[in-house]
XYZ file of C-alpha atoms in Angstrom:
615
model
C -37.348 23.341 -31.876
C -40.399 21.044 -31.645
C -43.188 21.673 -29.170
C -42.919 19.800 -25.852
C -45.746 18.729 -23.550
C -44.815 18.913 -19.868
C -46.686 18.245 -16.662
C -47.303 20.856 -14.022
C -45.735 20.304 -10.632
C -48.162 18.329 -8.413
C -48.991 21.315 -6.194
C -49.562 23.510 -9.244
C -51.990 20.944 -10.707
C -53.966 20.853 -7.480
C -54.124 24.629 -7.295
C -55.216 24.944 -10.928
C -57.938 22.367 -10.403
C -59.275 24.248 -7.389
C -59.224 27.561 -9.236
C -60.910 26.248 -12.381
C -63.609 24.241 -10.627
C -64.440 26.472 -7.684
C -66.775 29.436 -7.493
C -65.306 32.883 -6.866
C -67.314 36.015 -6.226
C -64.784 38.359 -7.818
C -63.213 37.118 -11.032
C -62.170 40.653 -12.053
C -59.041 40.167 -9.990
C -57.308 38.186 -12.755
C -56.752 41.397 -14.745
C -55.223 43.200 -11.786
C -52.808 40.317 -11.281
C -51.711 40.228 -14.931
C -51.219 44.016 -14.987
C -49.257 43.811 -11.744
C -46.994 41.128 -13.256
C -46.509 43.287 -16.364
C -45.682 46.321 -14.224
C -43.030 44.310 -12.355
C -41.516 43.250 -15.698
C -41.308 46.902 -16.822
C -39.709 47.924 -13.522
C -37.095 45.230 -13.979
C -36.176 46.044 -17.589
C -35.777 49.719 -16.751
C -33.545 48.935 -13.807
C -31.522 46.413 -15.823
C -31.017 48.947 -18.637
C -29.662 51.482 -16.151
C -27.292 49.021 -14.488
C -26.197 46.993 -17.529
C -25.040 49.454 -20.181
C -24.342 46.618 -22.635
C -27.974 45.489 -22.675
C -29.493 46.549 -25.984
C -33.092 47.411 -25.154
C -35.408 50.238 -26.113
C -36.916 51.791 -22.985
C -38.304 54.909 -24.651
C -41.917 53.702 -24.565
C -42.324 51.131 -21.810
C -46.016 50.364 -21.423
C -48.748 47.767 -20.948
C -51.152 47.151 -23.820
C -54.571 45.485 -23.626
C -55.931 44.051 -26.869
C -59.407 42.593 -27.422
C -60.724 40.415 -30.250
C -64.491 40.170 -29.809
C -64.927 37.659 -32.640
C -62.359 35.204 -31.281
C -63.259 36.126 -27.661
C -59.644 36.703 -26.703
C -58.074 39.198 -24.338
C -54.319 39.894 -24.526
C -52.225 41.720 -21.934
C -48.863 42.654 -23.421
C -45.776 44.393 -22.004
C -42.354 45.232 -23.405
C -40.604 44.493 -20.131
C -37.850 42.138 -19.067
C -39.476 38.977 -20.497
C -38.613 35.386 -19.580
C -36.228 32.762 -20.869
C -37.388 29.229 -21.696
C -36.138 27.918 -18.332
C -37.741 30.777 -16.443
C -41.117 30.011 -18.028
C -40.856 26.409 -16.834
C -39.732 27.346 -13.317
C -42.043 30.333 -12.826
C -45.227 28.993 -14.403
C -44.837 25.218 -14.341
C -43.928 25.287 -10.660
C -45.265 27.269 -7.727
C -41.956 28.167 -6.119
C -43.574 29.428 -2.947
C -43.183 28.317 0.625
C -46.493 27.462 2.194
C -48.201 26.160 -0.954
C -49.325 22.989 0.799
C -50.874 25.114 3.566
C -52.704 27.202 0.947
C -54.108 24.090 -0.709
C -55.254 22.679 2.620
C -57.071 25.884 3.548
C -58.623 26.183 0.082
C -60.036 22.688 0.413
C -61.370 23.390 3.898
C -63.134 26.667 3.154
C -66.605 26.683 1.646
C -66.813 30.463 1.514
C -66.056 31.961 -1.906
C -64.804 35.240 -0.469
C -62.411 33.414 1.848
C -61.143 31.347 -1.095
C -60.210 34.360 -3.174
C -58.575 35.995 -0.173
C -56.424 32.919 0.331
C -55.359 32.959 -3.310
C -54.569 36.651 -3.180
C -52.401 36.217 -0.102
C -50.210 33.667 -1.826
C -49.555 35.867 -4.852
C -50.359 33.173 -7.403
C -51.996 35.719 -9.678
C -51.104 34.173 -13.061
C -53.159 31.080 -12.290
C -56.245 33.225 -11.701
C -56.520 33.506 -15.502
C -58.042 30.030 -15.563
C -61.067 31.356 -13.665
C -62.113 33.214 -16.840
C -60.315 31.391 -19.668
C -60.566 27.902 -21.177
C -57.100 28.237 -22.636
C -54.173 30.566 -21.947
C -51.234 31.206 -24.272
C -48.072 33.129 -23.530
C -45.363 34.454 -25.836
C -42.246 35.924 -24.240
C -38.672 36.918 -25.030
C -36.155 37.934 -22.411
C -34.401 41.261 -22.953
C -30.981 40.666 -24.517
C -31.830 37.201 -25.886
C -32.542 36.389 -29.534
C -35.064 33.561 -29.153
C -38.486 33.600 -27.576
C -40.733 31.043 -25.886
C -44.310 29.968 -26.572
C -46.374 28.462 -23.699
C -49.956 27.192 -23.724
C -52.267 25.334 -21.339
C -55.906 24.600 -20.602
C -55.058 24.379 -16.903
C -55.863 20.679 -16.709
C -52.483 19.291 -15.681
C -50.128 19.749 -18.633
C -48.758 22.587 -20.701
C -47.042 22.890 -24.073
C -43.848 24.860 -24.577
C -41.835 25.709 -27.667
C -38.800 27.830 -28.552
C -39.483 30.591 -31.116
C -36.918 32.034 -33.517
C -38.592 35.412 -33.293
C -40.731 37.140 -30.680
C -41.170 40.707 -29.419
C -39.278 41.633 -26.255
C -41.453 41.247 -23.171
C -44.463 39.062 -22.473
C -47.902 38.718 -24.028
C -50.577 36.669 -22.228
C -53.646 35.777 -24.320
C -56.794 34.477 -22.643
C -59.286 32.467 -24.693
C -62.273 33.543 -22.647
C -65.099 31.408 -21.324
C -68.659 32.431 -22.288
C -70.190 35.181 -20.198
C -72.122 33.861 -17.192
C -73.401 36.633 -14.942
C -74.922 34.143 -12.495
C -71.368 32.961 -11.869
C -70.023 36.555 -11.766
C -68.248 35.853 -15.073
C -68.479 39.052 -17.110
C -67.727 39.827 -20.739
C -64.061 40.754 -20.534
C -64.010 41.707 -24.213
C -66.164 44.710 -23.268
C -64.130 47.918 -23.247
C -66.270 49.402 -20.459
C -65.533 46.428 -18.249
C -61.788 46.618 -18.876
C -61.760 50.342 -18.118
C -63.705 49.742 -14.914
C -61.309 47.047 -13.657
C -58.169 49.002 -14.574
C -59.459 52.155 -12.858
C -60.421 50.245 -9.728
C -57.323 48.110 -9.305
C -54.464 49.530 -11.367
C -54.859 53.291 -11.524
C -51.656 53.767 -9.467
C -49.436 51.625 -11.723
C -46.469 53.794 -12.728
C -46.541 52.649 -16.381
C -49.143 53.623 -19.001
C -51.851 51.018 -19.558
C -53.358 51.474 -23.010
C -56.096 49.893 -25.026
C -54.584 48.732 -28.335
C -54.471 51.611 -30.803
C -55.078 54.313 -28.205
C -52.489 56.790 -26.953
C -54.386 57.964 -23.877
C -53.598 55.722 -20.866
C -56.423 54.136 -18.895
C -54.618 54.852 -15.602
C -53.435 58.053 -13.922
C -49.885 56.689 -13.287
C -49.474 58.884 -10.217
C -47.193 57.440 -7.549
C -49.375 57.614 -4.460
C -46.433 58.082 -2.107
C -45.368 61.233 -3.986
C -48.796 62.870 -3.822
C -49.984 64.926 -0.832
C -52.138 62.904 1.531
C -55.010 65.324 1.044
C -55.128 64.368 -2.650
C -55.341 60.603 -2.109
C -58.568 58.842 -1.189
C -58.812 55.888 1.193
C -59.919 53.725 -1.733
C -56.721 54.582 -3.627
C -54.592 53.760 -0.593
C -56.427 50.474 -0.116
C -55.996 49.384 -3.728
C -52.314 50.285 -3.642
C -51.941 48.193 -0.496
C -53.531 45.217 -2.235
C -51.121 45.668 -5.125
C -47.978 45.603 -2.975
C -49.149 42.994 -0.464
C -51.218 40.533 -2.543
C -53.768 40.735 0.260
C -57.445 41.025 -0.599
C -58.600 42.878 2.485
C -58.216 46.555 3.311
C -55.281 47.510 5.572
C -55.862 48.312 9.224
C -53.767 51.492 9.142
C -52.071 53.643 6.473
C -48.834 55.526 7.205
C -47.804 58.243 4.724
C -44.598 60.053 5.616
C -41.907 62.208 4.039
C -38.313 62.740 5.120
C -36.512 65.936 4.199
C -33.074 67.344 4.839
C -29.758 65.706 4.014
C -31.479 62.521 2.818
C -34.892 62.862 1.239
C -37.375 60.039 0.922
C -41.080 59.291 0.816
C -42.686 56.282 2.473
C -46.127 54.768 2.193
C -46.559 51.951 4.694
C -49.487 49.786 5.729
C -50.390 47.758 8.802
C -52.426 44.771 7.545
C -55.671 43.685 9.152
C -54.604 40.038 9.266
C -51.484 37.933 9.319
C -50.154 36.193 6.192
C -49.660 32.438 6.305
C -45.873 32.702 6.221
C -45.588 35.153 9.139
C -43.673 32.588 11.218
C -42.032 30.768 8.319
C -38.261 30.952 8.112
C -38.607 31.480 4.356
C -41.357 34.075 4.697
C -40.750 37.380 2.925
C -40.343 40.578 4.887
C -39.441 44.157 4.198
C -40.865 46.853 1.953
C -40.368 47.741 -1.697
C -37.462 50.093 -2.360
C -37.552 52.682 -5.137
C -34.975 55.321 -6.059
C -36.524 58.384 -7.723
C -39.553 56.326 -8.801
C -37.348 53.525 -10.208
C -38.102 50.144 -8.681
C -34.988 48.659 -7.051
C -36.044 45.614 -5.027
C -38.867 43.816 -3.274
C -38.613 42.873 0.383
C -35.886 45.327 1.387
C -35.057 43.876 4.806
C -32.633 46.695 5.650
C -35.548 49.109 6.088
C -37.759 47.090 8.445
C -36.720 44.952 11.435
C -37.778 41.345 11.792
C -40.368 42.108 14.463
C -42.188 44.518 12.097
C -42.113 42.076 9.186
C -45.886 42.363 8.777
C -45.562 45.998 7.592
C -46.010 46.392 3.821
C -45.432 49.340 1.537
C -42.945 51.433 -0.407
C -39.956 53.615 0.416
C -38.744 55.926 -2.367
C -35.243 57.286 -1.618
C -33.863 60.207 -3.616
C -30.119 59.848 -3.110
C -29.212 56.184 -3.460
C -27.374 54.453 -6.287
C -29.618 52.519 -8.657
C -27.470 49.406 -8.460
C -27.207 49.320 -4.678
C -27.031 45.788 -3.272
C -28.717 44.295 -0.225
C -25.312 43.949 1.462
C -24.457 47.627 0.942
C -27.926 48.658 2.164
C -27.296 46.942 5.486
C -24.304 49.251 6.095
C -25.585 52.452 4.481
C -25.797 55.254 7.057
C -28.732 56.966 5.377
C -30.694 53.730 5.175
C -30.113 53.159 8.881
C -31.484 56.633 9.618
C -34.578 55.941 7.494
C -35.003 52.567 9.214
C -34.999 54.204 12.658
C -37.547 56.801 11.530
C -39.821 54.154 10.012
C -39.712 52.115 13.221
C -40.549 55.169 15.340
C -43.422 56.102 13.025
C -44.915 52.605 12.999
C -44.722 52.320 16.795
C -46.227 55.799 17.237
C -49.045 54.897 14.846
C -49.768 51.742 16.846
C -49.712 53.719 20.106
C -52.222 56.214 18.666
C -54.399 53.372 17.383
C -54.386 51.736 20.815
C -55.480 54.984 22.456
C -58.097 55.916 19.859
C -59.685 52.621 18.825
C -59.417 49.723 21.269
C -61.388 47.376 19.010
C -59.090 47.916 16.018
C -56.035 47.543 18.228
C -57.412 44.274 19.582
C -57.675 43.074 15.975
C -54.083 44.095 15.350
C -52.839 42.436 18.541
C -54.624 39.149 17.881
C -52.898 38.938 14.473
C -49.457 40.375 15.191
C -48.954 40.543 18.968
C -46.632 37.539 19.087
C -44.434 39.126 16.425
C -44.340 42.546 18.064
C -43.166 40.967 21.327
C -40.049 39.766 19.491
C -39.030 43.432 19.411
C -38.536 43.360 23.193
C -35.520 41.152 22.457
C -34.373 42.604 19.133
C -34.775 46.313 19.728
C -33.704 47.488 23.197
C -33.678 51.110 21.965
C -37.465 51.000 21.552
C -38.236 48.642 24.433
C -40.163 51.219 26.462
C -42.493 52.009 23.547
C -43.014 48.304 22.922
C -43.804 47.608 26.583
C -46.541 50.222 26.328
C -47.985 48.424 23.289
C -48.072 44.813 24.481
C -51.342 43.275 25.646
C -51.264 40.340 28.039
C -53.657 37.967 29.740
C -53.913 37.904 33.542
C -55.812 36.253 36.378
C -58.036 39.347 36.461
C -58.462 40.078 32.734
C -58.503 38.332 29.368
C -56.453 41.228 28.006
C -54.580 43.994 29.815
C -51.724 46.392 29.187
C -48.866 46.621 31.647
C -49.924 50.170 32.497
C -53.442 48.997 33.326
C -51.956 46.226 35.497
C -49.832 48.769 37.397
C -52.897 50.959 37.988
C -54.666 47.966 39.589
C -51.753 46.933 41.844
C -52.594 46.531 45.544
C -51.331 49.072 48.047
C -47.825 48.116 49.034
C -47.342 45.771 46.053
C -43.836 46.334 44.729
C -43.598 43.750 41.926
C -45.438 42.913 38.718
C -46.190 39.213 39.119
C -46.279 36.826 36.169
C -46.200 33.157 35.318
C -45.269 31.511 32.005
C -46.843 28.319 30.723
C -48.159 26.492 27.690
C -51.790 27.522 28.154
C -54.001 29.734 30.283
C -55.770 26.682 31.723
C -52.467 25.139 32.821
C -51.282 28.341 34.501
C -54.605 28.978 36.247
C -54.465 25.527 37.854
C -50.830 25.826 38.894
C -50.014 25.474 42.622
C -47.635 28.431 42.248
C -50.601 30.809 42.110
C -52.357 29.675 45.277
C -51.064 32.218 47.779
C -51.235 35.069 45.252
C -54.875 34.383 44.446
C -55.730 33.849 48.100
C -54.361 37.304 48.920
C -55.966 38.979 45.895
C -52.839 39.636 43.827
C -53.189 39.792 40.039
C -50.762 37.608 38.063
C -49.963 37.990 34.369
C -50.441 34.770 32.381
C -47.829 34.477 29.620
C -48.353 31.591 27.198
C -46.556 32.591 23.963
C -43.173 30.864 23.449
C -41.499 34.277 23.068
C -42.749 35.229 26.556
C -40.317 32.754 28.097
C -37.463 34.719 26.555
C -38.392 38.386 26.851
C -39.316 38.251 30.545
C -35.756 37.071 31.209
C -34.380 40.259 29.659
C -36.965 42.877 30.650
C -36.327 43.640 34.283
C -39.009 46.214 35.006
C -41.847 48.389 33.768
C -42.578 51.858 35.117
C -40.086 51.267 37.930
C -41.814 48.037 39.019
C -39.712 44.832 38.822
C -41.144 41.857 36.930
C -41.237 38.837 39.243
C -42.062 35.235 38.314
C -44.350 33.529 40.847
C -42.481 30.292 40.065
C -39.052 31.645 41.007
C -37.325 32.716 44.178
C -38.894 33.083 47.607
C -42.323 34.654 47.963
C -42.758 37.464 50.453
C -46.463 38.300 50.520
C -47.143 40.499 53.530
C -44.139 38.964 55.325
C -45.541 35.443 55.033
C -42.506 33.529 56.289
C -43.144 30.211 58.106
C -42.869 30.666 61.908
C -39.439 29.765 63.280
C -40.805 26.943 65.455
C -42.629 25.457 62.464
C -39.478 25.591 60.336
C -37.502 23.904 63.125
C -40.073 21.116 63.346
C -39.575 20.258 59.680
C -35.793 20.603 59.589
C -35.049 16.881 59.831
C -37.569 15.967 57.115
C -36.280 18.685 54.766
C -32.679 17.544 55.220
C -33.630 13.904 54.597
C -35.676 14.744 51.484
C -32.815 16.878 50.141
C -30.515 13.857 50.408
C -33.004 11.403 48.855
C -33.803 13.729 45.923
C -30.276 15.108 45.472
C -30.132 13.948 41.839
C -33.198 16.018 40.993
C -33.330 19.055 43.292
C -30.790 21.362 44.890
C -32.899 22.234 47.930
C -36.085 21.273 49.773
C -37.769 24.005 51.797
C -41.098 25.065 53.273
C -43.328 27.099 51.018
C -45.159 30.381 51.505
C -46.825 30.222 48.074
C -48.946 27.083 48.664
C -52.347 27.106 50.357
C -54.059 23.910 49.177
C -51.455 21.830 47.286
C -48.912 19.686 49.068
C -45.879 20.589 47.007
C -44.489 22.511 44.041
C -41.202 23.024 42.230
C -39.681 26.488 41.832
C -36.539 27.965 40.366
C -33.935 30.192 41.951
C -34.255 33.885 41.140
C -31.965 33.751 38.094
C -32.464 30.143 36.993
C -33.453 29.372 33.412
C -36.985 27.916 33.204
C -37.494 24.286 32.112
C -39.483 25.458 29.070
C -36.693 27.792 27.974
C -34.137 25.064 28.588
C -36.189 22.791 26.320
C -36.429 25.490 23.629
C -32.656 25.987 23.576
C -32.098 22.243 23.309
C -34.563 22.055 20.400
C -32.414 24.683 18.647
C -29.325 22.510 19.118
C -27.859 24.370 22.112
C -26.812 21.919 24.800
C -27.219 23.258 28.334
C -26.426 21.658 31.684
C -29.598 20.556 33.459
C -30.705 23.130 36.032
C -31.691 21.626 39.366
C -34.610 23.376 41.005
C -36.142 23.682 44.467
C -38.877 21.494 45.968
C -41.239 23.412 48.247
C -43.587 21.761 50.759
C -46.804 23.093 52.252
C -46.352 22.668 56.030
C -50.123 22.774 56.554
C -50.965 19.946 54.151
C -51.935 16.564 55.632
C -49.622 14.677 53.260
C -46.619 16.726 54.374
C -47.402 16.536 58.080
C -48.068 12.797 57.704
C -44.727 12.345 55.957
C -43.009 14.200 58.794
C -44.660 11.970 61.386
C -43.694 8.815 59.460
C -40.113 10.059 59.139
C -39.903 10.788 62.877
C -41.271 7.303 63.635
C -38.961 5.350 61.321
C -36.590 7.241 59.042
C -35.245 3.974 57.598
C -38.610 2.697 56.293
C -38.109 1.904 52.533
C -41.647 3.107 51.865
C -40.569 6.621 52.858
C -38.047 6.790 50.010
C -40.821 5.803 47.597
C -43.051 8.496 49.095
C -40.295 11.059 48.440
C -40.173 10.006 44.778
C -43.949 10.275 44.498
C -43.930 13.699 46.128
C -41.389 14.998 43.608
C -43.240 13.386 40.682
C -46.517 14.994 41.778
C -44.861 18.411 41.849
C -43.469 17.885 38.336
C -46.826 16.822 36.924
C -48.660 19.697 38.606
C -46.604 22.238 36.631
C -46.945 20.320 33.365
C -43.443 18.855 33.521
C -42.223 15.495 32.276
C -41.343 12.544 34.508
C -37.953 10.981 33.924
C -39.397 7.469 34.420
C -43.211 7.442 34.025
C -43.579 3.599 34.322
C -41.756 3.614 37.691
C -43.905 6.492 38.947
C -47.166 4.750 38.003
C -45.954 1.474 39.522
C -45.076 3.152 42.826
C -48.407 4.977 42.821
C -50.362 1.785 42.054
C -48.574 -0.134 44.819
C -49.233 2.667 47.314
C -52.921 2.791 46.363
C -53.239 -0.976 46.599
C -51.818 -0.961 50.130
C -54.279 1.743 51.188
C -57.377 -0.168 49.991
């Protein structure tokens, strides 16, 4: 078959251009990425040979070989793993089949810091393209296990690549880099130097389970010890950190390392990591989650979702089970009793680790919470069995503190305070200016400020903490030190409240005097068990149609606008201007809480007319 010249996908071209023409402080990483890819290919061919007995492959000496030609200035990384078909080469190398690629490109263009650039690349796991940092030209020869023909691929990284079908090729993949000249000022080292190769392999790939050999040598460059199977006392922090980078494609050290072993009827080892920062796809529907699953050191699958719940999707690592079938499917894993037991133990261990971190190192926990707090709060909905532990872990903003735990809030509660007060909203600034807070602040009560979208949902399902009910300041009646309006005052407003209830019947279900307002004229509140407008909007955005929930209009009986409206109503209840005033009053209350007017042009016209008459 003749050689074809094809164009890279547009996003791939942009990424290649950025990688080739940008400056990176650590170009060594290309070798780690190629070895990691080779290791994955060896894992896959071994697994395939165990599952598919008809596959004719030799797995007696699976390994990674590194070959150097100093004269030609080439470096070849070769494996005898699963290999790739012609179509797989086009789809895996000609296209970046990753969600979030556009976001990566945008951030790469924005950053001027070399370290930040390489961290971004590492997070997206586009390791093969890192070869163009050190090579002018890259060639690849591959043959998929079980197929008779191979594939040749070559590119200079400038926008096109050449591809050709080969009648013969060794099983596996060989990547040959035609290296750029050494340039130490640009941190571009001589990667034909054996000392340099040994240094990089030892630093980044010592834990790889397959032997990595220099061509012609039998002694591996790496120790090949599975870190999760070694006692913790025998593993250094540096080894843990490099293993984390291997499994996560992150470039920074993890925040916490969790090494655990399960014994008894179902044995397993687990090595888990809490990252120091969130990946770009943390909130993407297509984002990967889960940990790697091994069975007796044999790689089974990436992203095993059965082992880690959605709200702990940031956890990375490995679980090595001793008593599972090698060809177990994702569907079977979901139902497997032993896997469910391991899942529960992993969740408990992660939450305990976070609790210990919070107690021992507030600064590190603050880092964790700023990156993953929104995700962890999802567990309050997903995992009722662990809700108490999660409530002890969450950090929230309040009127008295930028960040507080619920336990700290309870310790600060005023004498006689029975409820934990909170208010949800789109931002701290919006909540702080809300009329709903006026009486609470005036009497010195602390109110939690909840601004994450998930807050709207979990507070509806979590009824209490430490025996103290959670109470929204924007719902129900407020009873602060028995602050009910005097009976004679309520009687004096009865006619106005009845009239307003009739005029605004399409929008509200009740109009009443307020005990939560001190300076504002009016506000809108919900009944105790009403759904909030924000939550109603969220459900509608997800395609769930809900009947509109009418709310309650509260008036401040001490405000001049309200007393003036009462006097005007007593003087002439049929005055058309009063009906307009009622509309304006309701519109003001909506705007004050950040709501949306049903008819903004009408509201502004009424307001303009009223202002004009007053001037």
